[in-house]
Amino acid sequence: MTVSPRLRLAIVGSGIGGLTLAVGLSKLGLDEALEIDIYEAATKLSQVGAGITVWPRAWDILKRLDLEHPLSERSPPRQEMLEGKQVLGFSYRKSDQSKGAQIVDVKLPGGPRAFHRADIQDVLINNTSSAARFHFSYRLVKYTKTSDGIELLFANGRQVTCDLLIGADGVNSAVRKCFLEDGNGDMKHSRPQWSGTNVYRCLIDAEDIKKDAPNHPGLHSPTVYCGKNKHIVVYPILQGRYINTIQFISDPSKAGTILEGPASVNFSQDDVASIYTGWEDDVQHIVKHLKRPSKWAIQTVGPLEKYACEGVILLGDAAHAMPPHLANGAAQAIEDAYILANLLAKGLQEGHHRPNLWKISSAYNSDRQPFGNFVVDAAQQQGRRYEFSTRGFDGIVEGDFISPYELTQLGRSIQEGWEWTWKTSVDEHLERALGSM
Ligand SMILES: Cc1cc2nc3c(=O)[nH]c(=O)nc-3n(C[C@H](O)[C@H](O)[C@H](O)COP(=O)(O)OP(=O)(O)OC[C@H]3O[C@@H](n4cnc5c(N)ncnc54)[C@H](O)[C@@H]3O)c2cc1C
């Protein structure tokens, strides 16, 4: 009997999406059936950014991948006691005035989990099978389909051939560009669009805040300070030793344009603090302690017509980069990876080591494309609520009075905008995707 050669799987990009796929394949015992190579542009694994919130849908997947224990060791201990109880997700306030006003406390069973990105990445790497080979300083330039498979060309001059290519290479995906050139959608999506929003992000030492404001909400509660075309997200991470803070500033007239210049630059504390002059005291305590905040342009991708065609599959930000207003970009990369790993498992079972890639791609498309595009849109709409840019708030300017009734209505729509993240599960998606194979 001849043994069929193993399927050559190339994952381009080792962010949360690419790594989760590698872990998912290992946990499903597919290492033996696949040759897994992970190509990463960076010289080593490193995660930029600071805090990351994980909502129940994605947490459920991480649990199925046996990552609950190693991740829980790194999350604040108080979270371990909250399973099943209604826990604060975020508290929203109208803060663009000297005395702020409550909008809504969004609560959910068990609450979200907050991690440092580096912790998530460490745990994923520690759980990636040694059968997966990492290749650093491999920046994909393009791929070409040949009679032997898919040929990958890297900026270091190397060329390799694979059978299945996973584009997990983020918002500026080289795989997406080639995929669209290959006739799989509108070329205008080869570059991301600017959302019109910039964020300033940094971690603040909790001790700095405690000196000025020992009862500051951000020390223990995730809080969003809202204002016209601006908002600030604050939550504790690393067992409360640091406060993760993100300042958002939007120019809605620029939404959908192409960003000119770099997507990330360093800034001074003074520049950022002055943007929030006149906002309530809790905000002043935060912006006073920003140290070397970096400024990031929030870019989005799509809506793409397809996420996959035979042999090439887009995953995570490469397919659906979104603004972080529902803190769900990494979560969707995790969902994509989990579903794809399961489709591959089924395909390998049915195909006796040579899965039908057309069937896998079309099953992946049938679920991930509509859902990924839905989440991008839902995140955009949620951001407009935080910044008083939804219908009914057209005429207001920063600091204007908004009646308690209107704030309550706004709070309701914020709550509803979140609910799918804990009222639905990935199971129905998995079932649909597997069922359509
Ligand atoms: C301010 C902010 C806050 C956020 N907060 C949250 C949150 O709380 N919760 C949440 O779920 N999401 C959050 N997100 C979104 C989340 O960060 C992203 O959606 C997620 O990191 C995407 O993962 P990815 O693996 O798809 O892409 P990335 O993390 O971008 O990884 C892509 C990888 O591909 C590599 N690469 C790029 N190009 C190439 C190439 N040509 N060849 C080879 N390798 C390449 C890169 O070096 C990188 O390692 C936030 C985003 C922002 C901006």
PDB file of C-alpha atoms in Angstrom, residues 187-373:
ATOM      1  CA  MET A 187      -9.421  44.962  -5.522  1.00  0.00           C
ATOM      2  CA  LYS A 188     -10.389  48.031  -3.506  1.00  0.00           C
ATOM      3  CA  HIS A 189     -10.164  45.794  -0.431  1.00  0.00           C
ATOM      4  CA  SER A 190      -6.518  44.972  -1.050  1.00  0.00           C
ATOM      5  CA  ARG A 191      -5.685  47.953   1.164  1.00  0.00           C
ATOM      6  CA  PRO A 192      -7.419  48.507   4.500  1.00  0.00           C
ATOM      7  CA  GLN A 193      -9.649  51.519   4.963  1.00  0.00           C
ATOM      8  CA  TRP A 194      -9.102  54.037   7.726  1.00  0.00           C
ATOM      9  CA  SER A 195     -12.044  54.178  10.131  1.00  0.00           C
ATOM     10  CA  GLY A 196     -11.421  57.883  10.748  1.00  0.00           C
ATOM     11  CA  THR A 197     -10.382  56.975  14.308  1.00  0.00           C
ATOM     12  CA  ASN A 198      -6.958  57.161  15.946  1.00  0.00           C
ATOM     13  CA  VAL A 199      -6.226  55.584  19.303  1.00  0.00           C
ATOM     14  CA  TYR A 200      -3.566  56.367  21.877  1.00  0.00           C
ATOM     15  CA  ARG A 201      -2.688  53.327  23.946  1.00  0.00           C
ATOM     16  CA  CYS A 202      -0.528  52.749  26.967  1.00  0.00           C
ATOM     17  CA  LEU A 203      -0.334  50.929  30.293  1.00  0.00           C
ATOM     18  CA  ILE A 204      -0.403  52.992  33.487  1.00  0.00           C
ATOM     19  CA  ASP A 205       1.111  51.776  36.748  1.00  0.00           C
ATOM     20  CA  ALA A 206      -1.871  51.415  39.111  1.00  0.00           C
ATOM     21  CA  GLU A 207       0.220  52.929  41.948  1.00  0.00           C
ATOM     22  CA  ASP A 208       0.393  56.229  40.044  1.00  0.00           C
ATOM     23  CA  ILE A 209      -3.404  56.434  39.927  1.00  0.00           C
ATOM     24  CA  LYS A 210      -3.830  55.336  43.559  1.00  0.00           C
ATOM     25  CA  LYS A 211      -1.690  58.279  44.760  1.00  0.00           C
ATOM     26  CA  ASP A 212      -4.112  60.803  43.229  1.00  0.00           C
ATOM     27  CA  ALA A 213      -7.387  58.882  43.323  1.00  0.00           C
ATOM     28  CA  PRO A 214      -7.370  55.795  45.573  1.00  0.00           C
ATOM     29  CA  ASN A 215     -10.964  54.970  44.589  1.00  0.00           C
ATOM     30  CA  HIS A 216     -10.572  55.477  40.871  1.00  0.00           C
ATOM     31  CA  PRO A 217     -13.057  53.144  39.079  1.00  0.00           C
ATOM     32  CA  GLY A 218     -10.399  52.056  36.580  1.00  0.00           C
ATOM     33  CA  LEU A 219      -8.462  50.341  39.384  1.00  0.00           C
ATOM     34  CA  HIS A 220     -11.115  47.645  39.661  1.00  0.00           C
ATOM     35  CA  SER A 221     -13.851  48.139  37.007  1.00  0.00           C
ATOM     36  CA  PRO A 222     -13.673  48.240  33.227  1.00  0.00           C
ATOM     37  CA  THR A 223     -14.985  51.707  32.386  1.00  0.00           C
ATOM     38  CA  VAL A 224     -15.705  53.599  29.157  1.00  0.00           C
ATOM     39  CA  TYR A 225     -15.711  57.406  29.337  1.00  0.00           C
ATOM     40  CA  CYS A 226     -17.792  58.672  26.413  1.00  0.00           C
ATOM     41  CA  GLY A 227     -17.950  62.032  24.660  1.00  0.00           C
ATOM     42  CA  LYS A 228     -18.711  63.514  21.248  1.00  0.00           C
ATOM     43  CA  ASN A 229     -16.325  61.916  18.719  1.00  0.00           C
ATOM     44  CA  LYS A 230     -14.036  60.695  21.535  1.00  0.00           C
ATOM     45  CA  HIS A 231     -14.018  58.020  24.179  1.00  0.00           C
ATOM     46  CA  ILE A 232     -11.613  56.363  26.589  1.00  0.00           C
ATOM     47  CA  VAL A 233     -11.514  52.695  27.584  1.00  0.00           C
ATOM     48  CA  VAL A 234      -9.892  51.807  30.906  1.00  0.00           C
ATOM     49  CA  TYR A 235      -9.529  48.411  32.582  1.00  0.00           C
ATOM     50  CA  PRO A 236      -7.159  46.707  35.032  1.00  0.00           C
ATOM     51  CA  ILE A 237      -4.817  43.932  33.846  1.00  0.00           C
ATOM     52  CA  LEU A 238      -1.965  41.873  35.298  1.00  0.00           C
ATOM     53  CA  GLN A 239      -3.726  41.264  38.620  1.00  0.00           C
ATOM     54  CA  GLY A 240      -4.604  44.940  38.859  1.00  0.00           C
ATOM     55  CA  ARG A 241      -0.967  46.094  38.804  1.00  0.00           C
ATOM     56  CA  TYR A 242      -1.529  48.043  35.604  1.00  0.00           C
ATOM     57  CA  ILE A 243      -4.386  49.892  33.973  1.00  0.00           C
ATOM     58  CA  ASN A 244      -4.812  49.363  30.272  1.00  0.00           C
ATOM     59  CA  THR A 245      -6.024  52.560  28.659  1.00  0.00           C
ATOM     60  CA  ILE A 246      -7.032  53.421  25.110  1.00  0.00           C
ATOM     61  CA  GLN A 247      -8.045  56.936  24.042  1.00  0.00           C
ATOM     62  CA  PHE A 248     -10.153  57.105  20.858  1.00  0.00           C
ATOM     63  CA  ILE A 249     -10.480  60.241  18.734  1.00  0.00           C
ATOM     64  CA  SER A 250     -12.618  60.162  15.601  1.00  0.00           C
ATOM     65  CA  ASP A 251     -13.223  62.280  12.575  1.00  0.00           C
ATOM     66  CA  PRO A 252     -16.342  60.656  11.051  1.00  0.00           C
ATOM     67  CA  SER A 253     -15.819  62.519   7.759  1.00  0.00           C
ATOM     68  CA  LYS A 254     -12.601  60.492   7.239  1.00  0.00           C
ATOM     69  CA  ALA A 255     -14.230  57.068   7.717  1.00  0.00           C
ATOM     70  CA  GLY A 256     -13.611  54.848   4.706  1.00  0.00           C
ATOM     71  CA  THR A 257     -10.637  56.826   3.369  1.00  0.00           C
ATOM     72  CA  ILE A 258      -7.175  55.388   2.785  1.00  0.00           C
ATOM     73  CA  LEU A 259      -4.673  56.289   5.485  1.00  0.00           C
ATOM     74  CA  GLU A 260      -1.730  58.371   4.354  1.00  0.00           C
ATOM     75  CA  GLY A 261       1.428  58.036   6.464  1.00  0.00           C
ATOM     76  CA  PRO A 262       2.370  55.490   9.128  1.00  0.00           C
ATOM     77  CA  ALA A 263      -0.332  53.594  11.057  1.00  0.00           C
ATOM     78  CA  SER A 264       1.535  53.954  14.353  1.00  0.00           C
ATOM     79  CA  VAL A 265       3.652  56.772  15.897  1.00  0.00           C
ATOM     80  CA  ASN A 266       4.773  57.735  19.440  1.00  0.00           C
ATOM     81  CA  PHE A 267       3.244  60.735  21.170  1.00  0.00           C
ATOM     82  CA  SER A 268       3.780  62.855  24.274  1.00  0.00           C
ATOM     83  CA  GLN A 269       1.492  62.837  27.310  1.00  0.00           C
ATOM     84  CA  ASP A 270       0.784  66.583  26.967  1.00  0.00           C
ATOM     85  CA  ASP A 271      -0.511  66.208  23.419  1.00  0.00           C
ATOM     86  CA  VAL A 272      -3.049  63.592  24.485  1.00  0.00           C
ATOM     87  CA  ALA A 273      -4.072  65.170  27.814  1.00  0.00           C
ATOM     88  CA  SER A 274      -5.026  68.424  26.089  1.00  0.00           C
ATOM     89  CA  ILE A 275      -7.588  66.576  23.965  1.00  0.00           C
ATOM     90  CA  TYR A 276      -9.676  65.900  27.098  1.00  0.00           C
ATOM     91  CA  THR A 277      -9.677  69.365  28.654  1.00  0.00           C
ATOM     92  CA  GLY A 278     -12.955  69.924  30.522  1.00  0.00           C
ATOM     93  CA  TRP A 279     -13.748  66.195  30.895  1.00  0.00           C
ATOM     94  CA  GLU A 280     -14.617  64.800  34.344  1.00  0.00           C
ATOM     95  CA  ASP A 281     -11.943  64.241  37.017  1.00  0.00           C
ATOM     96  CA  ASP A 282     -11.643  60.457  36.579  1.00  0.00           C
ATOM     97  CA  VAL A 283     -10.528  61.119  33.009  1.00  0.00           C
ATOM     98  CA  GLN A 284      -7.999  63.758  34.101  1.00  0.00           C
ATOM     99  CA  HIS A 285      -6.415  61.251  36.526  1.00  0.00           C
ATOM    100  CA  ILE A 286      -5.916  58.867  33.615  1.00  0.00           C
ATOM    101  CA  VAL A 287      -4.569  61.227  30.971  1.00  0.00           C
ATOM    102  CA  LYS A 288      -2.197  62.850  33.482  1.00  0.00           C
ATOM    103  CA  HIS A 289      -0.309  59.556  33.843  1.00  0.00           C
ATOM    104  CA  LEU A 290       0.034  58.515  30.214  1.00  0.00           C
ATOM    105  CA  LYS A 291       3.661  57.725  29.489  1.00  0.00           C
ATOM    106  CA  ARG A 292       4.880  57.688  25.892  1.00  0.00           C
ATOM    107  CA  PRO A 293       1.470  56.742  24.466  1.00  0.00           C
ATOM    108  CA  SER A 294       1.621  55.346  20.956  1.00  0.00           C
ATOM    109  CA  LYS A 295      -0.874  56.534  18.395  1.00  0.00           C
ATOM    110  CA  TRP A 296      -2.504  53.956  16.132  1.00  0.00           C
ATOM    111  CA  ALA A 297      -4.829  54.458  13.210  1.00  0.00           C
ATOM    112  CA  ILE A 298      -7.767  52.049  13.387  1.00  0.00           C
ATOM    113  CA  GLN A 299      -8.150  50.406  10.010  1.00  0.00           C
ATOM    114  CA  THR A 300     -10.804  48.018   8.781  1.00  0.00           C
ATOM    115  CA  VAL A 301     -11.059  45.414   6.032  1.00  0.00           C
ATOM    116  CA  GLY A 302     -13.965  44.614   3.807  1.00  0.00           C
ATOM    117  CA  PRO A 303     -16.715  43.607   3.591  1.00  0.00           C
ATOM    118  CA  LEU A 304     -15.055  40.894   1.493  1.00  0.00           C
ATOM    119  CA  GLU A 305     -17.184  38.784  -0.849  1.00  0.00           C
ATOM    120  CA  LYS A 306     -15.251  35.619   0.018  1.00  0.00           C
ATOM    121  CA  TYR A 307     -12.811  34.540   2.712  1.00  0.00           C
ATOM    122  CA  ALA A 308     -11.643  31.420   0.906  1.00  0.00           C
ATOM    123  CA  CYS A 309     -11.211  29.829  -2.471  1.00  0.00           C
ATOM    124  CA  GLU A 310      -9.772  26.431  -3.194  1.00  0.00           C
ATOM    125  CA  GLY A 311      -6.450  26.161  -1.366  1.00  0.00           C
ATOM    126  CA  VAL A 312      -6.306  29.723   0.018  1.00  0.00           C
ATOM    127  CA  ILE A 313      -8.083  30.785   3.202  1.00  0.00           C
ATOM    128  CA  LEU A 314      -8.084  34.177   4.938  1.00  0.00           C
ATOM    129  CA  LEU A 315      -8.339  34.229   8.715  1.00  0.00           C
ATOM    130  CA  GLY A 316      -8.544  36.951  11.393  1.00  0.00           C
ATOM    131  CA  ASP A 317      -7.737  40.575  10.568  1.00  0.00           C
ATOM    132  CA  ALA A 318      -6.639  39.560   7.060  1.00  0.00           C
ATOM    133  CA  ALA A 319     -10.314  38.846   6.327  1.00  0.00           C
ATOM    134  CA  HIS A 320     -12.172  41.201   8.646  1.00  0.00           C
ATOM    135  CA  ALA A 321     -10.096  43.747  10.578  1.00  0.00           C
ATOM    136  CA  MET A 322     -12.539  45.746  12.657  1.00  0.00           C
ATOM    137  CA  PRO A 323     -12.510  48.650  15.091  1.00  0.00           C
ATOM    138  CA  PRO A 324     -12.093  47.447  18.685  1.00  0.00           C
ATOM    139  CA  HIS A 325     -15.447  48.783  19.952  1.00  0.00           C
ATOM    140  CA  LEU A 326     -16.688  45.265  20.685  1.00  0.00           C
ATOM    141  CA  ALA A 327     -13.189  44.033  21.637  1.00  0.00           C
ATOM    142  CA  ASN A 328     -13.695  41.178  19.209  1.00  0.00           C
ATOM    143  CA  GLY A 329     -11.007  41.198  16.509  1.00  0.00           C
ATOM    144  CA  ALA A 330      -8.829  38.613  18.217  1.00  0.00           C
ATOM    145  CA  ALA A 331     -11.939  36.720  19.285  1.00  0.00           C
ATOM    146  CA  GLN A 332     -13.042  36.392  15.657  1.00  0.00           C
ATOM    147  CA  ALA A 333      -9.542  35.264  14.650  1.00  0.00           C
ATOM    148  CA  ILE A 334      -9.870  32.582  17.361  1.00  0.00           C
ATOM    149  CA  GLU A 335     -13.305  31.543  16.024  1.00  0.00           C
ATOM    150  CA  ASP A 336     -12.042  31.365  12.437  1.00  0.00           C
ATOM    151  CA  ALA A 337      -9.110  29.222  13.554  1.00  0.00           C
ATOM    152  CA  TYR A 338     -11.251  26.878  15.615  1.00  0.00           C
ATOM    153  CA  ILE A 339     -13.768  26.314  12.835  1.00  0.00           C
ATOM    154  CA  LEU A 340     -11.077  25.847  10.218  1.00  0.00           C
ATOM    155  CA  ALA A 341      -9.233  23.295  12.379  1.00  0.00           C
ATOM    156  CA  ASN A 342     -12.467  21.319  12.726  1.00  0.00           C
ATOM    157  CA  LEU A 343     -13.199  21.484   9.005  1.00  0.00           C
ATOM    158  CA  LEU A 344      -9.709  20.197   8.285  1.00  0.00           C
ATOM    159  CA  ALA A 345     -10.211  17.369  10.773  1.00  0.00           C
ATOM    160  CA  LYS A 346     -13.411  16.332   9.016  1.00  0.00           C
ATOM    161  CA  GLY A 347     -11.821  16.726   5.586  1.00  0.00           C
ATOM    162  CA  LEU A 348      -8.851  14.576   6.560  1.00  0.00           C
ATOM    163  CA  GLN A 349     -11.131  11.911   7.964  1.00  0.00           C
ATOM    164  CA  GLU A 350     -13.249  11.802   4.821  1.00  0.00           C
ATOM    165  CA  GLY A 351     -10.414  12.214   2.358  1.00  0.00           C
ATOM    166  CA  HIS A 352      -8.019   9.699   3.886  1.00  0.00           C
ATOM    167  CA  HIS A 353      -5.215  12.256   4.308  1.00  0.00           C
ATOM    168  CA  ARG A 354      -5.993  14.173   1.085  1.00  0.00           C
ATOM    169  CA  PRO A 355      -8.956  16.353   2.044  1.00  0.00           C
ATOM    170  CA  ASN A 356     -11.139  17.970  -0.560  1.00  0.00           C
ATOM    171  CA  LEU A 357      -9.897  21.577  -0.321  1.00  0.00           C
ATOM    172  CA  TRP A 358     -12.753  22.914  -2.397  1.00  0.00           C
ATOM    173  CA  LYS A 359     -15.260  21.531   0.120  1.00  0.00           C
ATOM    174  CA  ILE A 360     -13.316  22.892   3.082  1.00  0.00           C
ATOM    175  CA  SER A 361     -13.011  26.371   1.548  1.00  0.00           C
ATOM    176  CA  SER A 362     -16.646  26.545   0.631  1.00  0.00           C
ATOM    177  CA  ALA A 363     -17.783  25.343   4.087  1.00  0.00           C
ATOM    178  CA  TYR A 364     -15.496  27.933   5.720  1.00  0.00           C
ATOM    179  CA  ASN A 365     -16.885  30.634   3.436  1.00  0.00           C
ATOM    180  CA  SER A 366     -20.472  29.709   4.136  1.00  0.00           C
ATOM    181  CA  ASP A 367     -20.113  30.507   7.819  1.00  0.00           C
ATOM    182  CA  ARG A 368     -17.170  32.835   8.351  1.00  0.00           C
ATOM    183  CA  GLN A 369     -17.805  35.332   5.552  1.00  0.00           C
ATOM    184  CA  PRO A 370     -21.286  36.429   6.659  1.00  0.00           C
ATOM    185  CA  PHE A 371     -20.418  36.312  10.322  1.00  0.00           C
ATOM    186  CA  GLY A 372     -17.055  38.114  10.082  1.00  0.00           C
ATOM    187  CA  ASN A 373     -18.677  40.853   7.996  1.00  0.00           C
TER     188      ASN A 373
END
